[in-house]
Coordinates of C-alpha atoms in Angstrom, one line a residue:
Chain A
M1 CA 173.9 -167.8 -46.9
H2 CA 174.6 -166.1 -50.2
L3 CA 171.6 -164.3 -51.5
I4 CA 171.4 -166.0 -54.9
T5 CA 171.5 -169.4 -53.2
F6 CA 168.6 -168.6 -50.9
I7 CA 166.6 -167.3 -53.9
E8 CA 167.2 -170.5 -55.8
I9 CA 166.1 -172.8 -52.9
V10 CA 162.7 -171.1 -52.5
A11 CA 162.1 -171.2 -56.2
I12 CA 163.1 -174.9 -56.4
L13 CA 160.6 -175.9 -53.7
V14 CA 157.8 -174.0 -55.5
G15 CA 158.8 -175.6 -58.8
A16 CA 158.9 -179.1 -57.3
F17 CA 155.4 -178.6 -55.8
S18 CA 154.0 -177.8 -59.3
G19 CA 155.6 -181.0 -60.5
F20 CA 154.0 -183.0 -57.7
I21 CA 150.6 -181.7 -58.7
E22 CA 151.0 -182.2 -62.4
A23 CA 152.4 -185.7 -62.0
R24 CA 149.6 -186.7 -59.7
R25 CA 147.0 -185.3 -62.2
K26 CA 148.6 -187.6 -64.8
R27 CA 148.2 -190.5 -62.3
M28 CA 152.0 -191.1 -62.3
D29 CA 153.6 -193.5 -59.8
V30 CA 156.2 -192.4 -57.3
V31 CA 159.1 -192.5 -59.8
G32 CA 157.2 -190.2 -62.1
V33 CA 156.3 -187.9 -59.2
F34 CA 159.9 -187.5 -58.2
T35 CA 161.2 -187.1 -61.8
V36 CA 158.6 -184.6 -62.8
A37 CA 159.1 -182.6 -59.6
F38 CA 162.8 -182.7 -60.2
I39 CA 162.5 -181.5 -63.8
A40 CA 160.0 -178.8 -62.8
A41 CA 162.3 -177.6 -60.0
F42 CA 165.7 -177.9 -61.7
G43 CA 164.9 -178.0 -65.4
G44 CA 165.0 -174.3 -66.2
G45 CA 168.3 -173.8 -64.4
T46 CA 169.8 -176.9 -65.8
L47 CA 168.9 -176.0 -69.4
R48 CA 170.4 -172.5 -68.8
D49 CA 173.6 -174.0 -67.4
I50 CA 173.9 -176.4 -70.4
L51 CA 173.4 -173.5 -72.8
L52 CA 176.0 -171.5 -70.9
D53 CA 178.3 -174.5 -70.4
R54 CA 178.4 -174.0 -66.7
R55 CA 179.4 -177.0 -64.6
P56 CA 179.0 -178.4 -62.1
L57 CA 175.2 -178.0 -62.2
F58 CA 173.5 -176.4 -59.3
W59 CA 171.9 -179.6 -58.0
V60 CA 175.2 -181.5 -58.3
T61 CA 177.1 -179.2 -56.0
H62 CA 174.1 -179.0 -53.7
Q63 CA 173.0 -182.7 -53.6
E64 CA 171.0 -181.8 -50.4
Y65 CA 168.3 -180.2 -52.6
A66 CA 168.0 -183.3 -54.8
I67 CA 167.7 -185.4 -51.6
L68 CA 165.1 -183.0 -50.3
I69 CA 162.9 -183.4 -53.4
F70 CA 163.5 -187.2 -53.2
V71 CA 162.2 -187.3 -49.6
L72 CA 159.3 -184.9 -50.5
A73 CA 158.3 -187.2 -53.4
L74 CA 158.2 -190.2 -51.1
V75 CA 155.8 -188.5 -48.7
A76 CA 154.1 -186.4 -51.3
S77 CA 151.6 -188.9 -52.7
P78 CA 149.4 -189.2 -49.6
L79 CA 150.1 -185.6 -48.7
I80 CA 149.1 -184.1 -52.1
R81 CA 145.7 -185.7 -51.8
T82 CA 145.2 -183.9 -48.5
L83 CA 146.9 -180.7 -49.5
R84 CA 144.9 -180.3 -52.7
H85 CA 141.8 -179.7 -50.8
R86 CA 143.6 -177.3 -48.4
V87 CA 145.8 -175.5 -50.9
S88 CA 143.7 -173.2 -52.8
E89 CA 144.5 -172.3 -56.4
R90 CA 145.3 -168.9 -55.1
M91 CA 148.1 -170.1 -52.9
I92 CA 149.6 -172.0 -55.9
V93 CA 149.5 -169.0 -58.1
I94 CA 151.1 -166.8 -55.5
A95 CA 153.9 -169.3 -54.8
D96 CA 154.4 -169.8 -58.5
A97 CA 154.7 -166.0 -59.1
V98 CA 157.3 -165.8 -56.3
G99 CA 159.2 -168.6 -58.0
L100 CA 159.0 -166.9 -61.4
G101 CA 160.5 -163.7 -60.1
L102 CA 163.3 -165.4 -58.1
F103 CA 164.3 -167.9 -60.8
S104 CA 164.3 -165.3 -63.7
V105 CA 166.5 -162.7 -62.0
A106 CA 168.9 -165.4 -60.8
G107 CA 169.1 -166.6 -64.4
V108 CA 169.9 -163.1 -65.7
S109 CA 172.5 -162.8 -63.0
S110 CA 174.2 -166.1 -64.0
A111 CA 174.2 -165.2 -67.6
L112 CA 175.9 -161.8 -66.9
E113 CA 178.5 -163.6 -64.9
A114 CA 179.1 -165.8 -68.0
H115 CA 179.6 -162.5 -70.0
M116 CA 176.5 -163.0 -72.2
P117 CA 175.3 -160.0 -74.3
L118 CA 172.3 -158.2 -72.8
F119 CA 169.4 -159.5 -74.9
I120 CA 170.7 -163.1 -74.5
A121 CA 171.0 -162.5 -70.7
S122 CA 167.4 -161.4 -70.6
M123 CA 166.4 -164.5 -72.5
M124 CA 168.4 -166.8 -70.2
G125 CA 166.5 -165.3 -67.3
V126 CA 163.2 -166.1 -69.0
I127 CA 164.4 -169.6 -69.8
T128 CA 165.4 -170.2 -66.2
G129 CA 162.0 -168.9 -65.1
I130 CA 159.8 -170.8 -67.4
F131 CA 161.5 -173.9 -68.8
G132 CA 161.1 -175.9 -65.6
G133 CA 157.4 -175.7 -66.4
V134 CA 157.9 -176.2 -70.1
L135 CA 159.9 -179.4 -69.6
R136 CA 157.4 -180.6 -67.0
D137 CA 154.6 -180.2 -69.5
I138 CA 156.5 -181.9 -72.3
V139 CA 157.3 -184.9 -70.1
C140 CA 153.6 -185.0 -69.1
N141 CA 152.7 -185.0 -72.8
E142 CA 151.0 -181.5 -72.8
V143 CA 151.5 -178.5 -75.0
P144 CA 153.3 -176.2 -72.4
M145 CA 150.7 -174.1 -70.6
V146 CA 153.0 -171.0 -70.7
F147 CA 152.8 -171.0 -74.5
R148 CA 149.1 -171.3 -74.9
D149 CA 147.1 -169.7 -72.2
G150 CA 147.6 -166.2 -73.4
K151 CA 148.2 -164.9 -69.8
P152 CA 151.2 -162.7 -69.2
Y153 CA 153.8 -164.9 -67.5
A154 CA 157.0 -165.1 -69.5
I155 CA 156.4 -161.5 -70.5
C156 CA 156.4 -160.4 -66.8
A157 CA 159.7 -162.1 -66.4
F158 CA 161.1 -160.5 -69.6
I159 CA 160.1 -157.0 -68.5
G160 CA 161.5 -157.5 -65.0
N161 CA 164.8 -158.9 -66.4
W162 CA 165.2 -155.7 -68.4
I163 CA 164.6 -153.6 -65.4
F164 CA 167.3 -155.6 -63.6
L165 CA 169.7 -155.1 -66.6
L166 CA 169.0 -151.4 -66.8
M167 CA 169.5 -150.9 -63.0
G168 CA 172.9 -152.7 -63.5
L169 CA 173.8 -150.3 -66.4
Y170 CA 172.9 -147.3 -64.2
G171 CA 175.0 -148.6 -61.4
V172 CA 172.2 -149.5 -58.9
E173 CA 173.5 -151.6 -56.0
H174 CA 173.4 -155.3 -57.1
D175 CA 171.4 -156.9 -54.2
F176 CA 168.8 -154.1 -54.3
A177 CA 168.4 -154.5 -58.0
L178 CA 168.1 -158.3 -57.6
W179 CA 165.4 -158.2 -55.0
S180 CA 163.4 -155.3 -56.4
S181 CA 163.3 -156.8 -59.9
A182 CA 162.2 -160.2 -58.5
L183 CA 159.5 -158.5 -56.5
F184 CA 158.5 -156.5 -59.6
I185 CA 158.1 -159.7 -61.7
S186 CA 156.1 -161.5 -58.9
G187 CA 153.9 -158.4 -58.4
L188 CA 153.3 -157.8 -62.1
R189 CA 152.4 -161.5 -62.5
L190 CA 149.9 -161.4 -59.7
I191 CA 148.3 -158.2 -60.9
C192 CA 147.9 -159.7 -64.4
W193 CA 146.4 -162.8 -62.8
K194 CA 144.1 -160.8 -60.5
F195 CA 142.6 -158.8 -63.3
D196 CA 142.6 -161.7 -65.6
M197 CA 144.5 -159.9 -68.3
T198 CA 145.2 -161.7 -71.6
L199 CA 147.6 -161.0 -74.5
G200 CA 146.2 -160.4 -77.9
R201 CA 146.6 -163.3 -80.3
Chain B
M1 CA 187.9 -205.5 -74.3
H2 CA 187.3 -203.3 -71.2
L3 CA 184.4 -204.5 -69.1
I4 CA 182.4 -201.3 -69.1
T5 CA 182.6 -201.1 -72.9
F6 CA 181.2 -204.6 -73.2
I7 CA 178.4 -203.7 -70.7
E8 CA 177.4 -200.7 -72.8
I9 CA 177.4 -202.6 -76.1
V10 CA 174.9 -205.2 -74.9
A11 CA 172.7 -202.5 -73.3
I12 CA 172.8 -200.4 -76.4
L13 CA 171.5 -203.3 -78.6
V14 CA 168.7 -204.0 -76.2
G15 CA 167.8 -200.3 -76.1
A16 CA 167.8 -200.0 -79.9
F17 CA 165.5 -203.0 -80.2
S18 CA 162.9 -201.3 -77.9
G19 CA 163.2 -198.3 -80.1
F20 CA 162.5 -200.3 -83.3
I21 CA 159.4 -201.8 -81.8
E22 CA 158.0 -198.5 -80.4
A23 CA 158.7 -196.7 -83.7
R24 CA 157.1 -199.4 -85.8
R25 CA 154.0 -199.3 -83.4
K26 CA 153.8 -195.6 -84.2
R27 CA 154.0 -196.5 -87.9
M28 CA 157.1 -194.4 -88.4
D29 CA 159.2 -194.6 -91.5
V30 CA 162.8 -195.7 -91.7
V31 CA 164.2 -192.4 -90.6
G32 CA 161.9 -192.5 -87.5
V33 CA 162.9 -196.1 -86.8
F34 CA 166.6 -195.3 -86.9
T35 CA 166.3 -192.1 -84.9
V36 CA 164.0 -193.6 -82.2
A37 CA 166.3 -196.6 -81.9
F38 CA 169.3 -194.4 -81.7
I39 CA 167.7 -192.2 -79.0
A40 CA 166.5 -195.3 -77.0
A41 CA 170.0 -196.8 -77.2
F42 CA 172.2 -193.8 -76.6
G43 CA 169.7 -191.3 -75.0
G44 CA 170.3 -192.2 -71.4
G45 CA 174.1 -192.2 -71.7
T46 CA 174.1 -189.0 -73.8
L47 CA 172.0 -187.1 -71.3
R48 CA 174.3 -188.3 -68.4
D49 CA 177.4 -187.2 -70.4
I50 CA 175.8 -183.8 -71.1
L51 CA 175.0 -183.3 -67.4
L52 CA 178.5 -184.4 -66.4
D53 CA 180.0 -182.4 -69.3
R54 CA 181.9 -185.5 -70.5
R55 CA 183.1 -185.4 -74.2
P56 CA 183.5 -186.9 -76.6
L57 CA 180.3 -188.8 -76.3
F58 CA 180.4 -192.6 -76.2
W59 CA 178.8 -193.0 -79.7
V60 CA 181.2 -190.4 -81.1
T61 CA 184.3 -192.2 -80.1
H62 CA 182.7 -195.5 -81.1
Q63 CA 181.1 -194.6 -84.4
E64 CA 180.9 -198.4 -85.2
Y65 CA 177.9 -198.6 -82.8
A66 CA 176.1 -195.8 -84.5
I67 CA 176.8 -197.5 -87.9
L68 CA 175.5 -200.8 -86.4
I69 CA 172.2 -199.3 -85.4
F70 CA 172.0 -197.6 -88.8
V71 CA 172.4 -201.0 -90.6
L72 CA 170.0 -202.6 -88.2
A73 CA 167.4 -199.9 -88.9
L74 CA 167.7 -200.5 -92.6
V75 CA 167.0 -204.2 -92.3
A76 CA 164.7 -203.9 -89.2
S77 CA 161.5 -202.9 -90.9
P78 CA 160.8 -206.2 -92.6
L79 CA 162.6 -208.1 -89.8
I80 CA 160.5 -206.6 -87.0
R81 CA 157.3 -207.8 -88.6
T82 CA 158.6 -211.4 -88.6
L83 CA 160.3 -211.0 -85.2
R84 CA 157.3 -209.6 -83.5
H85 CA 155.5 -213.0 -83.8
R86 CA 158.6 -214.9 -82.8
V87 CA 159.9 -212.7 -80.0
S88 CA 157.6 -213.1 -77.0
E89 CA 156.9 -210.3 -74.6
R90 CA 158.9 -212.4 -72.1
M91 CA 162.1 -212.2 -74.1
I92 CA 161.8 -208.4 -74.5
V93 CA 161.2 -208.0 -70.7
I94 CA 164.3 -210.2 -70.0
A95 CA 166.5 -208.3 -72.5
D96 CA 165.3 -205.0 -71.1
A97 CA 166.0 -206.1 -67.5
V98 CA 169.6 -207.0 -68.5
G99 CA 169.9 -203.6 -70.2
L100 CA 168.6 -201.8 -67.2
G101 CA 171.1 -203.5 -64.9
L102 CA 174.1 -202.9 -67.2
F103 CA 173.3 -199.3 -68.1
S104 CA 172.6 -198.2 -64.6
V105 CA 175.7 -199.5 -63.0
A106 CA 177.8 -198.2 -65.9
G107 CA 176.2 -194.8 -65.3
V108 CA 177.1 -194.8 -61.6
S109 CA 180.6 -195.8 -62.4
S110 CA 181.0 -192.9 -64.9
A111 CA 179.5 -190.4 -62.4
L112 CA 182.0 -191.6 -59.7
E113 CA 184.9 -191.1 -62.2
A114 CA 183.6 -187.5 -62.6
H115 CA 183.8 -187.1 -58.8
M116 CA 180.0 -186.7 -58.3
P117 CA 178.7 -187.0 -54.7
L118 CA 177.0 -190.3 -53.8
F119 CA 173.4 -189.4 -54.2
I120 CA 174.0 -187.7 -57.5
A121 CA 176.0 -190.7 -58.7
S122 CA 173.1 -193.0 -57.8
M123 CA 170.7 -190.7 -59.8
M124 CA 173.1 -190.5 -62.8
G125 CA 172.9 -194.3 -62.8
V126 CA 169.1 -194.3 -62.9
I127 CA 169.1 -191.6 -65.6
T128 CA 171.5 -193.7 -67.7
G129 CA 169.3 -196.7 -67.1
I130 CA 165.9 -195.2 -67.8
F131 CA 166.2 -192.0 -69.9
G132 CA 166.8 -193.8 -73.2
G133 CA 163.2 -195.1 -72.7
V134 CA 162.0 -191.8 -71.4
L135 CA 163.3 -189.8 -74.4
R136 CA 162.0 -192.6 -76.8
D137 CA 158.5 -192.2 -75.3
I138 CA 158.7 -188.4 -75.5
V139 CA 159.7 -188.4 -79.2
C140 CA 156.8 -191.0 -79.8
N141 CA 154.5 -188.5 -78.1
E142 CA 153.6 -190.7 -75.1
V143 CA 153.8 -190.1 -71.3
P144 CA 156.9 -192.1 -70.5
M145 CA 156.0 -195.7 -69.5
V146 CA 158.4 -195.8 -66.7
F147 CA 156.7 -192.9 -64.9
R148 CA 153.1 -194.3 -65.1
D149 CA 152.9 -198.0 -65.0
G150 CA 153.5 -198.3 -61.3
K151 CA 155.9 -201.3 -61.8
P152 CA 159.2 -201.2 -60.0
Y153 CA 161.8 -200.4 -62.7
A154 CA 163.7 -197.3 -61.9
I155 CA 163.5 -198.3 -58.2
C156 CA 165.3 -201.6 -58.9
A157 CA 168.0 -199.5 -60.6
F158 CA 168.1 -197.1 -57.7
I159 CA 168.5 -199.9 -55.1
G160 CA 171.1 -201.7 -57.1
N161 CA 173.1 -198.5 -57.6
W162 CA 173.3 -198.0 -53.8
I163 CA 174.5 -201.6 -53.4
F164 CA 177.2 -200.8 -55.9
L165 CA 178.1 -197.6 -54.1
L166 CA 178.1 -199.3 -50.7
M167 CA 180.3 -202.1 -52.0
G168 CA 182.7 -199.4 -53.3
L169 CA 182.8 -197.8 -49.8
Y170 CA 183.5 -201.1 -48.2
G171 CA 186.4 -201.8 -50.5
V172 CA 184.8 -204.6 -52.5
E173 CA 186.8 -205.4 -55.7
H174 CA 185.5 -203.1 -58.5
D175 CA 184.7 -205.6 -61.3
F176 CA 182.9 -207.9 -58.9
A177 CA 180.9 -205.0 -57.5
L178 CA 179.9 -203.9 -61.0
W179 CA 178.8 -207.3 -62.2
S180 CA 177.0 -208.4 -59.1
S181 CA 175.1 -205.1 -58.8
A182 CA 174.0 -205.2 -62.5
L183 CA 172.9 -208.8 -61.9
F184 CA 171.0 -207.8 -58.8
I185 CA 169.2 -205.0 -60.7
S186 CA 168.2 -207.4 -63.5
G187 CA 167.2 -210.1 -61.1
L188 CA 165.1 -207.8 -58.9
R189 CA 163.4 -206.3 -62.0
L190 CA 162.5 -209.8 -63.3
I191 CA 161.2 -210.9 -59.9
C192 CA 159.0 -207.8 -59.7
W193 CA 157.8 -208.5 -63.2
K194 CA 157.2 -212.2 -62.6
F195 CA 155.1 -211.6 -59.5
D196 CA 153.4 -208.5 -61.0
M197 CA 154.3 -206.3 -58.1
T198 CA 153.1 -202.7 -58.2
L199 CA 154.1 -199.6 -56.2
G200 CA 151.5 -197.9 -54.1
R201 CA 150.3 -194.6 -55.6
Chain C
M1 CA 180.5 -162.0 -94.7
H2 CA 181.8 -165.5 -94.1
L3 CA 180.0 -168.1 -96.3
I4 CA 178.9 -170.4 -93.5
T5 CA 177.4 -167.4 -91.6
F6 CA 175.3 -166.3 -94.6
I7 CA 174.2 -169.9 -95.0
E8 CA 173.0 -170.1 -91.4
I9 CA 171.1 -166.8 -91.5
V10 CA 168.9 -167.8 -94.5
A11 CA 168.3 -171.2 -92.9
I12 CA 167.3 -169.6 -89.6
L13 CA 164.7 -167.4 -91.1
V14 CA 163.2 -170.3 -93.0
G15 CA 163.1 -172.3 -89.8
A16 CA 161.6 -169.5 -87.7
F17 CA 158.8 -169.2 -90.4
S18 CA 157.9 -172.9 -90.0
G19 CA 157.8 -172.3 -86.2
F20 CA 155.4 -169.3 -86.6
I21 CA 153.0 -171.4 -88.7
E22 CA 153.1 -174.4 -86.4
A23 CA 152.6 -172.3 -83.3
R24 CA 149.7 -170.4 -84.8
R25 CA 148.1 -173.7 -85.9
K26 CA 148.3 -174.8 -82.2
R27 CA 146.7 -171.4 -81.2
M28 CA 149.7 -170.4 -79.1
D29 CA 150.1 -166.9 -77.8
V30 CA 152.9 -164.5 -78.6
V31 CA 155.3 -166.2 -76.1
G32 CA 154.6 -169.6 -77.7
V33 CA 155.0 -168.2 -81.2
F34 CA 158.4 -166.7 -80.3
T35 CA 159.7 -169.7 -78.5
V36 CA 158.6 -172.2 -81.1
A37 CA 160.0 -170.1 -83.9
F38 CA 163.2 -169.8 -81.9
I39 CA 163.4 -173.5 -81.3
A40 CA 162.6 -174.3 -84.9
A41 CA 165.3 -171.9 -86.1
F42 CA 168.1 -172.6 -83.6
G43 CA 167.2 -176.0 -82.2
G44 CA 169.1 -178.2 -84.7
G45 CA 172.3 -176.1 -84.5
T46 CA 172.0 -175.8 -80.7
L47 CA 171.6 -179.5 -80.2
R48 CA 174.6 -180.1 -82.5
D49 CA 176.7 -177.6 -80.6
I50 CA 175.7 -179.2 -77.2
L51 CA 176.6 -182.7 -78.6
L52 CA 180.0 -181.4 -79.9
D53 CA 180.5 -179.2 -76.8
R54 CA 181.0 -176.0 -78.9
R55 CA 180.4 -172.7 -77.1
P56 CA 179.4 -170.0 -77.3
L57 CA 176.4 -171.0 -79.2
F58 CA 175.7 -169.5 -82.6
W59 CA 172.7 -167.3 -81.4
V60 CA 174.7 -166.2 -78.3
T61 CA 177.6 -164.7 -80.3
H62 CA 175.0 -163.3 -82.8
Q63 CA 172.3 -161.9 -80.6
E64 CA 171.1 -159.9 -83.5
Y65 CA 169.5 -163.0 -85.0
A66 CA 167.7 -163.7 -81.7
I67 CA 166.5 -160.1 -81.7
L68 CA 165.4 -160.5 -85.3
I69 CA 163.2 -163.5 -84.4
F70 CA 161.9 -161.6 -81.4
V71 CA 160.8 -158.7 -83.6
L72 CA 159.3 -161.0 -86.2
A73 CA 157.3 -162.8 -83.5
L74 CA 155.8 -159.5 -82.3
V75 CA 154.6 -158.6 -85.8
A76 CA 154.0 -162.2 -87.0
S77 CA 150.6 -162.9 -85.4
P78 CA 148.6 -160.5 -87.6
L79 CA 151.0 -161.0 -90.5
I80 CA 150.7 -164.8 -90.5
R81 CA 147.0 -164.6 -90.9
T82 CA 147.4 -162.5 -94.0
L83 CA 150.5 -164.4 -95.2
R84 CA 148.9 -167.8 -94.9
H85 CA 146.5 -167.0 -97.7
R86 CA 149.2 -165.5 -99.9
V87 CA 152.0 -168.0 -99.1
S88 CA 151.2 -171.2 -101.0
E89 CA 152.2 -174.6 -99.6
R90 CA 154.6 -174.6 -102.6
M91 CA 156.6 -171.6 -101.4
I92 CA 156.9 -173.1 -97.9
V93 CA 158.2 -176.4 -99.3
I94 CA 160.7 -174.6 -101.4
A95 CA 162.0 -172.4 -98.6
D96 CA 162.2 -175.4 -96.3
A97 CA 164.1 -177.4 -98.9
V98 CA 166.6 -174.6 -99.2
G99 CA 166.9 -174.5 -95.4
L100 CA 167.5 -178.2 -95.2
G101 CA 170.3 -178.1 -97.7
L102 CA 172.0 -175.1 -96.0
F103 CA 171.7 -176.3 -92.4
S104 CA 172.8 -179.8 -93.1
V105 CA 176.0 -179.0 -95.0
A106 CA 176.8 -176.3 -92.4
G107 CA 176.4 -179.0 -89.7
V108 CA 178.7 -181.4 -91.4
S109 CA 181.3 -178.7 -91.8
S110 CA 181.1 -177.8 -88.1
A111 CA 181.5 -181.5 -87.1
L112 CA 184.5 -181.8 -89.3
E113 CA 186.1 -178.8 -87.7
A114 CA 185.5 -180.5 -84.3
H115 CA 187.4 -183.6 -85.7
M116 CA 184.4 -185.9 -85.7
P117 CA 184.7 -189.2 -87.6
L118 CA 183.0 -189.3 -91.0
F119 CA 179.8 -191.2 -90.1
I120 CA 179.2 -189.0 -87.0
A121 CA 179.8 -185.9 -89.1
S122 CA 177.2 -187.0 -91.6
M123 CA 174.8 -187.6 -88.7
M124 CA 175.6 -184.2 -87.2
G125 CA 174.6 -182.7 -90.5
V126 CA 171.3 -184.5 -90.5
I127 CA 170.7 -183.5 -86.9
T128 CA 171.4 -179.8 -87.7
G129 CA 169.1 -180.1 -90.7
I130 CA 166.1 -181.8 -89.1
F131 CA 166.2 -181.4 -85.3
G132 CA 164.8 -177.8 -85.4
G133 CA 161.7 -179.3 -86.8
V134 CA 161.8 -182.3 -84.5
L135 CA 162.1 -180.2 -81.4
R136 CA 159.4 -177.8 -82.7
D137 CA 157.0 -180.8 -83.1
I138 CA 157.8 -182.2 -79.7
V139 CA 157.1 -178.8 -78.0
C140 CA 153.8 -178.7 -80.1
N141 CA 153.0 -182.1 -78.8
E142 CA 153.1 -183.9 -82.1
V143 CA 155.0 -187.0 -83.3
P144 CA 157.7 -185.3 -85.4
M145 CA 156.6 -185.0 -89.0
V146 CA 160.0 -186.0 -90.3
F147 CA 159.7 -189.4 -88.6
R148 CA 156.3 -190.4 -89.9
D149 CA 155.4 -189.0 -93.3
G150 CA 157.5 -191.5 -95.2
K151 CA 158.7 -188.7 -97.5
P152 CA 162.5 -188.5 -98.3
Y153 CA 163.7 -185.6 -96.2
A154 CA 166.4 -186.6 -93.7
I155 CA 167.5 -189.1 -96.4
C156 CA 168.2 -186.3 -98.9
A157 CA 170.3 -184.5 -96.3
F158 CA 172.1 -187.8 -95.5
I159 CA 173.0 -188.5 -99.1
G160 CA 174.1 -184.8 -99.7
N161 CA 176.2 -184.9 -96.6
W162 CA 178.1 -187.9 -97.9
I163 CA 178.6 -186.2 -101.3
F164 CA 180.1 -183.2 -99.3
L165 CA 182.3 -185.6 -97.3
L166 CA 183.5 -187.4 -100.4
M167 CA 184.3 -184.2 -102.2
G168 CA 186.4 -183.3 -99.2
L169 CA 188.2 -186.6 -99.3
Y170 CA 188.9 -186.1 -103.1
G171 CA 190.3 -182.6 -102.5
V172 CA 187.4 -180.6 -104.1
E173 CA 187.6 -176.9 -103.2
H174 CA 185.7 -176.3 -99.9
D175 CA 183.3 -173.5 -100.9
F176 CA 182.4 -175.3 -104.1
A177 CA 181.8 -178.5 -102.2
L178 CA 179.6 -176.7 -99.7
W179 CA 177.4 -174.9 -102.2
S180 CA 177.0 -177.8 -104.6
S181 CA 176.1 -180.2 -101.8
A182 CA 173.6 -177.8 -100.3
L183 CA 172.1 -177.3 -103.8
F184 CA 172.0 -181.1 -104.3
I185 CA 170.1 -181.6 -101.1
S186 CA 167.6 -178.9 -101.8
G187 CA 167.1 -180.1 -105.4
L188 CA 166.8 -183.8 -104.4
R189 CA 164.2 -182.8 -101.7
L190 CA 162.2 -180.8 -104.2
I191 CA 162.3 -183.6 -106.8
C192 CA 161.1 -186.1 -104.2
W193 CA 158.3 -183.7 -103.2
K194 CA 157.3 -183.0 -106.8
F195 CA 157.0 -186.6 -107.8
D196 CA 155.4 -187.5 -104.4
M197 CA 157.9 -190.2 -103.7
T198 CA 157.6 -192.2 -100.5
L199 CA 159.9 -194.6 -98.7
G200 CA 158.9 -198.2 -98.2
R201 CA 157.8 -198.9 -94.7

């Protein structure tokens, strides 16, 4: 399996899970649960592809991922109630950090393939990393969490994306650059969370 | 007139009407009334076409429909006040059910023309059927009704879309499959509404 | 520098400023401030380009404008606090009126280049002029101001766009038509604001 593909699958499952939780919190029905999970999982990558005019979309060529979320949504409602007590906040934050790293770097990589200039590529990475959550929060009628909690999240992705871009410029091997940047983003995010860092306002 | 075209016109008028009502309820001005009606009417089909990368958009090639909604918005404000007392909730639900059936099946049909895989085509049909209302509710700063009321709505569209797809696979004549699936969706929706069915959460 | 380009730069800066203010009012952090400013500045033009299927997007070919907003967002947070006391509401309304005129006419011009029919072109101009603010308000979880305050805003753009289109039909020189229509829109908007006109509801 191609590396980027594997990266996106893991990130999608993590995204969908955040959608399940948020939709349940808003007391949505099964249609809402599926749609919000779908948007949380594919929203960032879809927005990136629309902005870059890349078609077919990731979830169109891989309908198996859409079906997977569909099946998960059907079984999620009872499951989530059980899981919520078992899944600690800590596990969610970790999974989410992993998703952020993977999604962001995959986004930069796609933007470079589409010959975007460097700054735009770094932004496309951040969009891929955070806009699933942003669109999820907009549909759930919330001010997006990532814009208001003052915790370094998008910024971790932004820094990591530049590390990836710089490694590319200096000729570092592509797969190594990809994995190490994703790891850097996830790690930085977790450190910021662990020590409860906040950005100045 | 081509069948699909006629289907979309009826569905657009029904969608615009739901936008007029929602925008008036939010005390919007004439610009808001037009925009929300436009989004409710064309939002689902436009999102589908952006996802499928189909251009020109339906309302671009048929500017007469955009003009029609424009004129309706200008005369709607005083009209809606009168109509609201005359138009019972029942009539709105019926018109909306007809719109859901027509939009959804037209959406599946478009997705098949664009060579989408079956599950994605069924989803594109649901998106075409419900996202006018979803985008309308987002602009009106509400959690989309279709995600939270627990009434079978998107699900009726989803089931009907699969009936349409299966009829296609078994070689049923296209126009017959189109009309009967649309009718099935509208009928199922009305039955669910009549007997006040709800989905389990 | 090409005329249209200059028009868009000024309009972008004005849009970004409205985003800074709105994001600060919602107590967003620096990521929110940048994103909302970016959406307010580029949202209208981006939506227009997605609807018209024009790529690359304006801010992709001109990454310097994205970088400019990025730098402004970094220095904006402390600046805004100071500026808010110095910048009167009057200055904001004037800058915004200038932006509305410039954006709208640039939008019509783009739509004509893409061979849109006249009514659609006039709408694309309005979308370019107002959807930065609409998307900004949606992300900030507000009913868009332009749809509810009953003040002529989108309508000024709509009328000015038709003046531009009619001047085109009657063979008026393009640059003159562009500037005079933009000026007309800004002036009409300011007159409506000055005399506190409202639309009937």
